[in-house]
Coordinates of C-alpha atoms and ligand atoms in Angstrom, one line a residue:
X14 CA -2.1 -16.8 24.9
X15 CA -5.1 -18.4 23.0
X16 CA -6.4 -22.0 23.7
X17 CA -9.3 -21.8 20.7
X18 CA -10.2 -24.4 18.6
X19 CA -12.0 -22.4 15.9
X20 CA -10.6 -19.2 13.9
X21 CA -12.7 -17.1 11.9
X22 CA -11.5 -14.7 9.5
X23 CA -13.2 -11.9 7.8
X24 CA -11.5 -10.9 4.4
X25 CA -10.1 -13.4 1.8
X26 CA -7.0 -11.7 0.9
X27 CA -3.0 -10.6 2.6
X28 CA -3.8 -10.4 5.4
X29 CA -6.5 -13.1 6.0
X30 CA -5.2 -16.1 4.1
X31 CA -1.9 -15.4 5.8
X32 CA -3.1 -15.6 9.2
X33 CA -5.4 -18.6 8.3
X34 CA -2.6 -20.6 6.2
X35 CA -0.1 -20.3 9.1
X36 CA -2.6 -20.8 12.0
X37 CA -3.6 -24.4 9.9
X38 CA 0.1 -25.0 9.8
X39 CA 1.2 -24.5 13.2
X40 CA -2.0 -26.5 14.5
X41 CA -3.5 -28.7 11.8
X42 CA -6.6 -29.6 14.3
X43 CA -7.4 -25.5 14.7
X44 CA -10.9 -25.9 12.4
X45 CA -10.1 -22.1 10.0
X46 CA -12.7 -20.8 8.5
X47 CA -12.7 -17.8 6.3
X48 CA -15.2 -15.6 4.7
X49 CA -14.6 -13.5 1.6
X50 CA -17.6 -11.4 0.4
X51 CA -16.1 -11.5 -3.5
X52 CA -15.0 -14.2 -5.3
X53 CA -11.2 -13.6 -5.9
X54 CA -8.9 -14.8 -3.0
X55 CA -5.0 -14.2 -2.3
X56 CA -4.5 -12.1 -5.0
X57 CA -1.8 -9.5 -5.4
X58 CA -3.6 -6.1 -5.9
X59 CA -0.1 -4.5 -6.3
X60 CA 0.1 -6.3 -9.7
X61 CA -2.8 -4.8 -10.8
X62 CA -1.6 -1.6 -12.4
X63 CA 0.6 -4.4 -14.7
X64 CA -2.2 -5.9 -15.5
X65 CA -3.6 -3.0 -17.3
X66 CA -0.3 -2.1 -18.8
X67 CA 0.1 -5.4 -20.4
X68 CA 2.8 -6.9 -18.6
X69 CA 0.9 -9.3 -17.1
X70 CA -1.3 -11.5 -19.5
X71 CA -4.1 -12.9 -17.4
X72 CA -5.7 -11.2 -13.9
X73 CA -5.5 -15.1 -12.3
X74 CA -1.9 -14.4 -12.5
X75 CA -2.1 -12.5 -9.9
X76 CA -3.8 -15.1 -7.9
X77 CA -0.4 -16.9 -5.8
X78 CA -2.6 -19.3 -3.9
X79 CA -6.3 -20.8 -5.6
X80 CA -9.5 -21.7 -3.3
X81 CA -9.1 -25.2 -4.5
X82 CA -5.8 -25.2 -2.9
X83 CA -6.6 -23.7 0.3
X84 CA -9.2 -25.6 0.5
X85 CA -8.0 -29.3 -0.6
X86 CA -4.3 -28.8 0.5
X87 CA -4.4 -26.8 3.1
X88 CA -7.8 -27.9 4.5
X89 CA -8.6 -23.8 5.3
X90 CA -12.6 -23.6 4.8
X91 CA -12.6 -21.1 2.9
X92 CA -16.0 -19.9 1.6
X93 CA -16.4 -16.8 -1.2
X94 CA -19.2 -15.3 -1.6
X95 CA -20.2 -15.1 2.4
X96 CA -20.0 -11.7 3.3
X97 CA -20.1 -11.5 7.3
X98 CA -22.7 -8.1 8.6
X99 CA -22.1 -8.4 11.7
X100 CA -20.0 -9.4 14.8
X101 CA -21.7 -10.0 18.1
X102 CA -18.8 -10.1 20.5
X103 CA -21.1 -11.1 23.7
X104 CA -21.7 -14.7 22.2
X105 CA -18.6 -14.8 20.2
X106 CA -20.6 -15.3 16.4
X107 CA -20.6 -13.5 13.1
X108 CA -23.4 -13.1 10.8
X109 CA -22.8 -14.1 7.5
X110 CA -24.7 -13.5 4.3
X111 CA -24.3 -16.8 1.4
X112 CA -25.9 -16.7 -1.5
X113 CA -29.9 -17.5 -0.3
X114 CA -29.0 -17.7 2.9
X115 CA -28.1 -15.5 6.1
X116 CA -26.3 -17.7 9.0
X117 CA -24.6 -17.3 12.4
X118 CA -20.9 -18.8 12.7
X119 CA -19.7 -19.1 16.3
X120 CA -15.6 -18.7 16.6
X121 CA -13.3 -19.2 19.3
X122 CA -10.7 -16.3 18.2
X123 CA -11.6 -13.8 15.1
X124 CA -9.6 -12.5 12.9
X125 CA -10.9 -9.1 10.7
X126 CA -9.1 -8.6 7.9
X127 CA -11.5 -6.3 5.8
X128 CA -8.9 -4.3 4.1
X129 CA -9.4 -0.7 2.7
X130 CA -11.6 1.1 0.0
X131 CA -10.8 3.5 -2.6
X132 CA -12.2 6.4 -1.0
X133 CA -15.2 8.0 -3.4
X134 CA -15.2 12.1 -3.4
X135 CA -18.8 13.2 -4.4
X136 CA -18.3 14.3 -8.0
X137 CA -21.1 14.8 -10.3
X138 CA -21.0 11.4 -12.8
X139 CA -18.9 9.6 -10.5
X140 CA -21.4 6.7 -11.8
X141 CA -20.5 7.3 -15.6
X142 CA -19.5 4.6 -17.9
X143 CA -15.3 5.1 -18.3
X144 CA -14.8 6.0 -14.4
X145 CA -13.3 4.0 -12.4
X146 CA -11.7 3.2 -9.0
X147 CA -8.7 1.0 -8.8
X148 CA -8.9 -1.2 -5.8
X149 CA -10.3 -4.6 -6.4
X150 CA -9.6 -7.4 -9.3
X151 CA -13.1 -6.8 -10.8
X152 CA -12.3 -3.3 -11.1
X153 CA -8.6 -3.7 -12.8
X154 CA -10.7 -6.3 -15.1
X155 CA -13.5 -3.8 -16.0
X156 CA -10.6 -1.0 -16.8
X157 CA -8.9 -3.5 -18.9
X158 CA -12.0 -4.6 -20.9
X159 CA -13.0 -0.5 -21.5
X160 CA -9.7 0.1 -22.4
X161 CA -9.6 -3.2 -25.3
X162 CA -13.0 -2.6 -26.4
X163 CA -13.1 1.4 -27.2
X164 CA -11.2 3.4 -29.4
X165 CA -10.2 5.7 -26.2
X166 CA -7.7 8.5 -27.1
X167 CA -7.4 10.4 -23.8
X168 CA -7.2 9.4 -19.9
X169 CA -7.4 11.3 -16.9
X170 CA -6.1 10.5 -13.9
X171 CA -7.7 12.2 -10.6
X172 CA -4.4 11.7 -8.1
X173 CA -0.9 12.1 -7.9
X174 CA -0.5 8.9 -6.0
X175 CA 1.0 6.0 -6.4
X176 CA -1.9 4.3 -7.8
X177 CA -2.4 7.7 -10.2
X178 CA 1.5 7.5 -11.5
X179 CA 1.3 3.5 -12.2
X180 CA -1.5 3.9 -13.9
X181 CA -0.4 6.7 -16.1
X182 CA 2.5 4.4 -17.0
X183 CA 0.1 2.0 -17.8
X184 CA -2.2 3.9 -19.5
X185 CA 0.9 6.1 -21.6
X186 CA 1.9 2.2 -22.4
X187 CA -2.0 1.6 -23.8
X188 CA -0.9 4.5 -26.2
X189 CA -3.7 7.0 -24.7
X190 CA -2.6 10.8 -23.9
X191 CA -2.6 10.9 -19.9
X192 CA -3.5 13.8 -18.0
X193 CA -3.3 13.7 -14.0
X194 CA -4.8 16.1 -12.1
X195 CA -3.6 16.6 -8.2
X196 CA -5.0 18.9 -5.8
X197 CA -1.8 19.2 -3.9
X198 CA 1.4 21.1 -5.1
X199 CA 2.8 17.7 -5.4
X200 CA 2.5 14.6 -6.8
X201 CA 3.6 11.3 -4.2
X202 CA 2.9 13.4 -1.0
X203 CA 4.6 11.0 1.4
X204 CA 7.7 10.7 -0.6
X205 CA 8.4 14.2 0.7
X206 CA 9.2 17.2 -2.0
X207 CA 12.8 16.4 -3.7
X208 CA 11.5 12.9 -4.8
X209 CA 7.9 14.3 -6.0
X210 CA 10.0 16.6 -8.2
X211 CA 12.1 14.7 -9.4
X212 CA 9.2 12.5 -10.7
X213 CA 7.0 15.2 -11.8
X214 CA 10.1 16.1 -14.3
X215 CA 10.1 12.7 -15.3
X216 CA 6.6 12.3 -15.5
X217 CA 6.4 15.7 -17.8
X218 CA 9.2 13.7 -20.1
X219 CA 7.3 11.2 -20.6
X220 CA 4.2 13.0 -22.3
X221 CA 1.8 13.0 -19.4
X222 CA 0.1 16.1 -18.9
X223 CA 0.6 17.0 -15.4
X224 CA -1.6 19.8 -14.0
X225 CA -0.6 20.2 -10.1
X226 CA -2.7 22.4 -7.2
X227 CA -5.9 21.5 -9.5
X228 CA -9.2 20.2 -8.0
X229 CA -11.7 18.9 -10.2
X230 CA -15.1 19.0 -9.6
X231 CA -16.6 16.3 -11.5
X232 CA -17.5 14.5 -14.7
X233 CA -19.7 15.0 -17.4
X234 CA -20.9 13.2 -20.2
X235 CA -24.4 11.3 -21.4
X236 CA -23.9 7.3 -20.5
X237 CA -19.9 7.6 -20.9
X238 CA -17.8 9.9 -19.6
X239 CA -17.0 12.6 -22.1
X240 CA -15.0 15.5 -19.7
X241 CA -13.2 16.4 -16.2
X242 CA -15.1 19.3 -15.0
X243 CA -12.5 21.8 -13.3
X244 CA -13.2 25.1 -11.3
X245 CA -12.9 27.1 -14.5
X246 CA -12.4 24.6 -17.6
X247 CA -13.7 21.4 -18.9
X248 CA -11.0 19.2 -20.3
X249 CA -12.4 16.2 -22.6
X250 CA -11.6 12.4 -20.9
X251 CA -12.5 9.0 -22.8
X252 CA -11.6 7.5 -19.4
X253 CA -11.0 8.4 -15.8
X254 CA -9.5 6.5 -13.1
X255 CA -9.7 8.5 -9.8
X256 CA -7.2 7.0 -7.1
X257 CA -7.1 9.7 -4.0
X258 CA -6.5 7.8 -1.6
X259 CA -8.2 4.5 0.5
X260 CA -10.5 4.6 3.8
X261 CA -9.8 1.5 6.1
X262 CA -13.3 -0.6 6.2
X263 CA -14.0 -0.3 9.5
X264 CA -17.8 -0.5 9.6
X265 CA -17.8 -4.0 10.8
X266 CA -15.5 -3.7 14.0
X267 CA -16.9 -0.3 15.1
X268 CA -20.6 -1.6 15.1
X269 CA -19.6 -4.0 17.1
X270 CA -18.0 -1.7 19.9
X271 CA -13.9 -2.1 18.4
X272 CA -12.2 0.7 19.2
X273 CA -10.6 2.5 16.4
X274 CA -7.1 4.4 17.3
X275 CA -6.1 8.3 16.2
X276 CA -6.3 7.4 12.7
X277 CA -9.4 5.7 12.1
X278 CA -8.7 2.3 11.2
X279 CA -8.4 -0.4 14.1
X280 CA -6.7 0.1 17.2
X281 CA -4.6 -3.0 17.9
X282 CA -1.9 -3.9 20.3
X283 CA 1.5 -5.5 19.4
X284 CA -0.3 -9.2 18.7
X285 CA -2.5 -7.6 16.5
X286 CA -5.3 -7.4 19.4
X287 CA -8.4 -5.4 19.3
X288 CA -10.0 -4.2 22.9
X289 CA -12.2 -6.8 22.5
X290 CA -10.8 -10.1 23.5
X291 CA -10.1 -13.2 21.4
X292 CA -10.9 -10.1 18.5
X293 CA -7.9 -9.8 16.1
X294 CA -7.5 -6.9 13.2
X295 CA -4.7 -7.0 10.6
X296 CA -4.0 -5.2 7.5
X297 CA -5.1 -2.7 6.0
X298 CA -8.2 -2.1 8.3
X299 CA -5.7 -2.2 11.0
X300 CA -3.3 0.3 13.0
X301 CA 0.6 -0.8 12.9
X302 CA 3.2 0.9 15.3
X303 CA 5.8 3.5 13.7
X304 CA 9.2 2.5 14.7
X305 CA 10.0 6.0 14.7
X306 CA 7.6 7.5 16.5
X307 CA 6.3 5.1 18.6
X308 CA 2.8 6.1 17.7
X309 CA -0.5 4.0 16.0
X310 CA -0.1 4.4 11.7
X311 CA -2.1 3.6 9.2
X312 CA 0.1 1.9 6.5
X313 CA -2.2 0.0 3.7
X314 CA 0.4 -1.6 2.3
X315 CA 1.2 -5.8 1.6
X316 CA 4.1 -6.1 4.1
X317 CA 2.3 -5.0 6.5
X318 CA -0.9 -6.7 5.8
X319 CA 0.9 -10.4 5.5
X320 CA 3.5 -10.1 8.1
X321 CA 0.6 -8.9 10.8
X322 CA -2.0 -11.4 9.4
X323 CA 1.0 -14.6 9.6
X324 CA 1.9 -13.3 13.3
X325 CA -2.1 -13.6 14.0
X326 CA -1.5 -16.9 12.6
X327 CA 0.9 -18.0 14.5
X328 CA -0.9 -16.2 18.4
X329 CA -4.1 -18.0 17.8
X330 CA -2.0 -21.3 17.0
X331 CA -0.6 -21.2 20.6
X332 CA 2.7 -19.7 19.9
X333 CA 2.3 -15.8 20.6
X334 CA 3.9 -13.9 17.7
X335 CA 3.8 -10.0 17.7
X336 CA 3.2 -8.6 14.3
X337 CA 6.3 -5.9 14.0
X338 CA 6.0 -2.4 13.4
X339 CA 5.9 -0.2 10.8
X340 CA 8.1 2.6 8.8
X341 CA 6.6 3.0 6.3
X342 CA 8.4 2.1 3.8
X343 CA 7.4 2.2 0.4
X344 CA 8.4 2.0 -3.1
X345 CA 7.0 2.9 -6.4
X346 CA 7.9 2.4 -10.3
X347 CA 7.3 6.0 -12.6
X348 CA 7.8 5.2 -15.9
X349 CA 12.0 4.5 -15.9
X350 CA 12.0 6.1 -12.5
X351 CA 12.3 4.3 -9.0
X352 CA 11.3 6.6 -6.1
X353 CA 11.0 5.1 -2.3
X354 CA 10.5 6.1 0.6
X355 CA 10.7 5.1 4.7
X356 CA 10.2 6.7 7.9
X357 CA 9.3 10.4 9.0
X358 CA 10.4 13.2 5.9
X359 CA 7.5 15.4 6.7
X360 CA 9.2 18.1 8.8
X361 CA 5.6 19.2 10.4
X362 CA 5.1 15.8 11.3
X363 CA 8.7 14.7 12.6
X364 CA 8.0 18.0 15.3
X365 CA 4.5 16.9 16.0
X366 CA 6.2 14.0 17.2
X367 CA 8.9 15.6 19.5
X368 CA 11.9 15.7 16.7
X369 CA 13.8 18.5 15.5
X370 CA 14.4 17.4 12.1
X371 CA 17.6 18.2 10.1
X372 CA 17.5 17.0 6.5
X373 CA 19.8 17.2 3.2
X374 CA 19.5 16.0 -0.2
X375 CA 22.4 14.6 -2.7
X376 CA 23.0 13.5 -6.0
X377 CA 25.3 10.6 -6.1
X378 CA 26.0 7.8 -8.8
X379 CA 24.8 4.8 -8.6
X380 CA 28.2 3.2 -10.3
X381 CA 31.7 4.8 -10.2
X382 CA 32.2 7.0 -13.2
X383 CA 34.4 4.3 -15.1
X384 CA 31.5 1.9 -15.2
X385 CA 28.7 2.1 -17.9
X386 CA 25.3 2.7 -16.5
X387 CA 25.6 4.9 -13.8
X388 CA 22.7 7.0 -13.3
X389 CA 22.3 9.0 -10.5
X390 CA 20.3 8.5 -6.8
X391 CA 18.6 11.8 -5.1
X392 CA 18.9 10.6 -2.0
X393 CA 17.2 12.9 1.2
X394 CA 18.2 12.1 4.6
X395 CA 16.3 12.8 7.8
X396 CA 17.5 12.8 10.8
X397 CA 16.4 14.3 14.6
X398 CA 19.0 17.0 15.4
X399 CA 20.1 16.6 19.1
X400 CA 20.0 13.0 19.4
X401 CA 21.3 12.5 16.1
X402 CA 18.8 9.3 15.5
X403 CA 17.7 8.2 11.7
X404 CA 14.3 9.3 11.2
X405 CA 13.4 8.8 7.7
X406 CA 14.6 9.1 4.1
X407 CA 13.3 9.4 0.5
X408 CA 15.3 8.5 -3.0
X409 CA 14.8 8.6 -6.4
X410 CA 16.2 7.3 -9.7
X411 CA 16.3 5.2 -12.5
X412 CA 18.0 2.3 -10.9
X413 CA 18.9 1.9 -6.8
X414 CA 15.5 2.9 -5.1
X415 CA 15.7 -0.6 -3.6
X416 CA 18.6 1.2 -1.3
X417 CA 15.7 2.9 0.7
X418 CA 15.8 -0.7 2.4
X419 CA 19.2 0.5 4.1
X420 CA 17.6 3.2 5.7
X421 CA 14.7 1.3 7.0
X422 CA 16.6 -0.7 8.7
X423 CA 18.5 2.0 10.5
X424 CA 15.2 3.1 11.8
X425 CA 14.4 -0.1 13.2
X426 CA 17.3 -0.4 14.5
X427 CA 17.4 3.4 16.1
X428 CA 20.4 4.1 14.3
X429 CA 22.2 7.5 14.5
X430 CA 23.7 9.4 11.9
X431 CA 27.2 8.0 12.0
X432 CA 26.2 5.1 12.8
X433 CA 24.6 4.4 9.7
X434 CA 27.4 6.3 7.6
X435 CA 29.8 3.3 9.4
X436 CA 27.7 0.6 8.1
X437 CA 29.6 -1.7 6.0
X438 CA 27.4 -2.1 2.7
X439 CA 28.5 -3.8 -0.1
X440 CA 30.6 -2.5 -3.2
X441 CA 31.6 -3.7 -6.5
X442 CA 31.6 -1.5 -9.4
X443 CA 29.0 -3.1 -11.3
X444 CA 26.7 -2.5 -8.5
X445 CA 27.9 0.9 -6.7
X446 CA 30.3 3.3 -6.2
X447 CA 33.1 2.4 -3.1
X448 CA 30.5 4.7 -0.8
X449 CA 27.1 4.0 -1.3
X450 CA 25.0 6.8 -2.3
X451 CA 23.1 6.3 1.2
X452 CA 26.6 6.4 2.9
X453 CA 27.4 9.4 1.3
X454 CA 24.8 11.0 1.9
X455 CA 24.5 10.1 5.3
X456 CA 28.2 11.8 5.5
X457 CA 26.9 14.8 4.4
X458 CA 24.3 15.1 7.2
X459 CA 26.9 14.2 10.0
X460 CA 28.8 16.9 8.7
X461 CA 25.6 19.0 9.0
X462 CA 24.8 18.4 12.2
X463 CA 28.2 18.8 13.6
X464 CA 28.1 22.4 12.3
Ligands
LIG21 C1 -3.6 -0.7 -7.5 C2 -2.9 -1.1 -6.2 C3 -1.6 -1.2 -6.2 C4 -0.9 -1.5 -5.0 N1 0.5 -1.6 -5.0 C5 1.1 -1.9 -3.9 C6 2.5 -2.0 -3.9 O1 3.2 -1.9 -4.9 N2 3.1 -2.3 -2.7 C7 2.4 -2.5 -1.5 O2 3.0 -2.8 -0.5 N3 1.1 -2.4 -1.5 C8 0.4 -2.1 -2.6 N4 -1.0 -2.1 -2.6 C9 -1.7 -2.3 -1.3 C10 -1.9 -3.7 -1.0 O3 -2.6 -4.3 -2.1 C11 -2.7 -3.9 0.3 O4 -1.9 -3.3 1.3 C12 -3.0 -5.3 0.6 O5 -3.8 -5.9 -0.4 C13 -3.8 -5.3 1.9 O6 -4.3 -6.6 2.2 P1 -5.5 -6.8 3.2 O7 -5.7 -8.3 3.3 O8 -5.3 -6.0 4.4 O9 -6.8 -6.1 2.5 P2 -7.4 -6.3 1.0 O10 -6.4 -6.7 0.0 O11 -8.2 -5.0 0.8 O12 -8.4 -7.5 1.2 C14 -9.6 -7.4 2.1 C15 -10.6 -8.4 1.6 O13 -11.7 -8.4 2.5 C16 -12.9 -8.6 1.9 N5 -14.0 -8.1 2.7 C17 -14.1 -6.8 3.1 N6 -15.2 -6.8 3.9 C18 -15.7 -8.0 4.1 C19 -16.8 -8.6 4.8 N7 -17.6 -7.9 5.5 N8 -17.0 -10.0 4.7 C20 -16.2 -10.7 3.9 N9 -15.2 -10.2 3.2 C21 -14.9 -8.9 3.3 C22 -12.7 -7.8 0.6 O14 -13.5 -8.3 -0.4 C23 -11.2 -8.1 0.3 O15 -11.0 -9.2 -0.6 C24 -1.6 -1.8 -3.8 C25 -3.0 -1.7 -3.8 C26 -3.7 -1.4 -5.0 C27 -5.2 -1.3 -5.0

């Protein structure tokens, strides 16, 4: 598919060091070079909310691979600090800006992997001292340092999320008195509405003071933040950390005439392709396919980003890999609380998309009742009512939200109903009941959509 001998890659972290580590493996002559406007490189921004708690001691432990080593073992030229302004795809060259200096850097194929920003509502004192976003390593560093080096008693939290709930373990663990405020009715809006209750609950028993269908309007406060301003009331903060949500940085492809797809970040086809050719986009600046619907998705999550960025790899190497789709799977840690979730649970959007959904929702143990530790799994299934096909699920509890995995492979699979309640899954009573809480519940919804 591609007979290049230089790669360029925008972005410095999943989804670009993937694609530029595997491309220098599969053809060591392939000249990769990659430029990363910050400093930090291949670092896992999913361990950042650990950071802060204190689980992790240092931030370079998130770091899996250094620059030294991509540079010296892997003989990847990678450069930090060279942030590229422009792509010019009529004679194939970026323009990059070094520190005291501004260059052009011909490539052969191109790779953007610009990832996603923390999206910024405009709130009054959104530039005060104790607010923060949480997106990058210099940002999880400056919450760390605030929270070590004041005698902070309260935090707010602007976003049910799943950025918003780690961090209000995290900031519960810090010993301050956590306060999220959500717009929606719901905290977790894609895990659908049994899970976001049952975490909500959780959340409440943990001491965090949860305040749902409440918009705040800003922040107040001389240099550091003193309060949340809301419609009505002031509530006093001695640090904020607003996480609603992330935009795909798309700036860079769109200037230079990439199309973007139906939800805004990259349109890309199944090698990870833009419209323009030799032009890859991977990540979280990048569209993935839903394995349910068929349709473009944007899913800014690690899988994605370092299985799409490897495949790009792999393509621009000479051996044409296509990056996979996506369900959407994703899980998150509340306090002792696992909640997942995969596929299509939103009923508006599973008949936007042709289905007629038919869900249910169990409790069932994670252990047979003779065995200690058995907690139990609310587990919803989704599923399309006249061809019976898997379409998504959600579960919740305080162990076995790793099960979700089941499910998303039944909708990669295009499993039905029954055929996912005849899977043969595993079973030993230390680890589950003789039926799996997934296979029970998936009985209950065969027997729902029988009658
Ligand atoms: C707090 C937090 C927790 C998370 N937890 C999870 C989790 O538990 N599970 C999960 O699956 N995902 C999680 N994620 C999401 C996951 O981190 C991302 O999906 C993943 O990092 C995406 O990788 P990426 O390479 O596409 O983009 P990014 O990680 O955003 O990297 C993009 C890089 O490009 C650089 N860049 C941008 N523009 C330019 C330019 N013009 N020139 C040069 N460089 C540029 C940026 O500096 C950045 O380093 C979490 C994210 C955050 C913030």
């Amino acid at each position: 598919m591609n007979d290049v001998d230089r790669f360029v890659i925008i972005g410095g972290d999943a989804a670009a060091m993937s694609a530029a580590s595997k491309a220098k493996r599969e053809n060591p002559d392939l000249d990769v070079i990659v430029f990363e406007k910050g400093e930090w490189v291949s670092y896992a921004a999913c361990g950042m909310p650990y950071y802060v708690k204190g689980d992790v001691d240092d931030l370079e432990d998130l770091v899996a691979v250094t620059p030294e080593a991509f540079r010296e073992e892997r003989d990847i030229d990678l450069r930090t600090q060279h942030e590229v302004v422009s792509i010019d795809p009529e004679t194939k060259t970026v323009t990059v800006d070094a520190p005291g200096e501004r260059f052009e850097q011909p490539y052969g194929a191109l790779s953007i992997a610009t990832g996603a920003r923390a999206v910024e509502p405009l709130f009054d004192g959104f530039d005060l001292d104790g607010v923060f976003t949480l997106r990058s390593m210099d940002e999880a560093d400056a919450i760390e340092d605030f929270v070590s080096e004041h005698d902070l008693k309260t935090a707010t939290i602007v976003g049910g999320g799943y950025v918003g709930v780690e961090m209000a373990e995290a900031l519960t663990e810090r010993s301050l008195d956590v306060s999220i405020f959500e717009m929606l009715p719901r905290t977790l809006q894609p895990f659908g509405e049994e899970t976001a209750r049952v975490v909500e609950d959780h959340l409440r028993e943990q001491g965090v003071d949860l305040h749902l269908e409440t918009a705040v309007q800003g922040f107040a406060g001389d240099d550091r933040v003193e309060s949340v301003e809301l419609e009505a009331d002031s509530v006093a903060a001695d640090l904020v950390i607003v996480g609603v949500g992330v935009t795909p940085n798309v700036d860079l492809a769109e200037e230079a005439g990439i199309e973007l797809g139906p939800t805004g970040a990259i349109a890309t086809d199944e090698y990870g392709r833009t419209n323009v050719e030799n032009v890859y986009a991977a990540g979280d600046c990048a569209e993935a396919t839903n394995v349910v619907t068929g349709e473009p998705d944007h899913v800014p999550l690690a899988l994605i980003a370092n299985r799409a960025g490897r495949a790009i790899g792999s393509t621009v190497a000479g051996d044409p890999t296509p990056t996979g789709g996506t369900a959407g799977t994703a899980i998150v840690k509340a306090f002792d609380l696992g909640a997942a979730r995969t596929g299509v649970i939103d009923p508006e959007r599973a008949r936007e998309t042709g289905f007629d959904p038919v869900d249910v929702t169990i409790e069932a143990p994670t252990r047979p009742h003779y065995y200690p530790g058995a907690t139990d799994l609310t587990v919803t299934l989704v599923a399309d009512r006249e061809s019976e096909r898997m379409l998504g699920a959600s579960v919740v509890g305080r162990e076995g939200a790793k099960r979700i995995d089941t499910v998303a492979t039944a909708l990669t699979a295009e499993l039905t109903v029954s055929e996912l309640q005849n899977l043969d899954l595993a079973y030993a009573p230390p680890f589950s009941p003789v039926w799996d809480p997934v296979l029970t519940a998936a009985k209950v919804l065969a027997g729902k959509l029988e009658s």
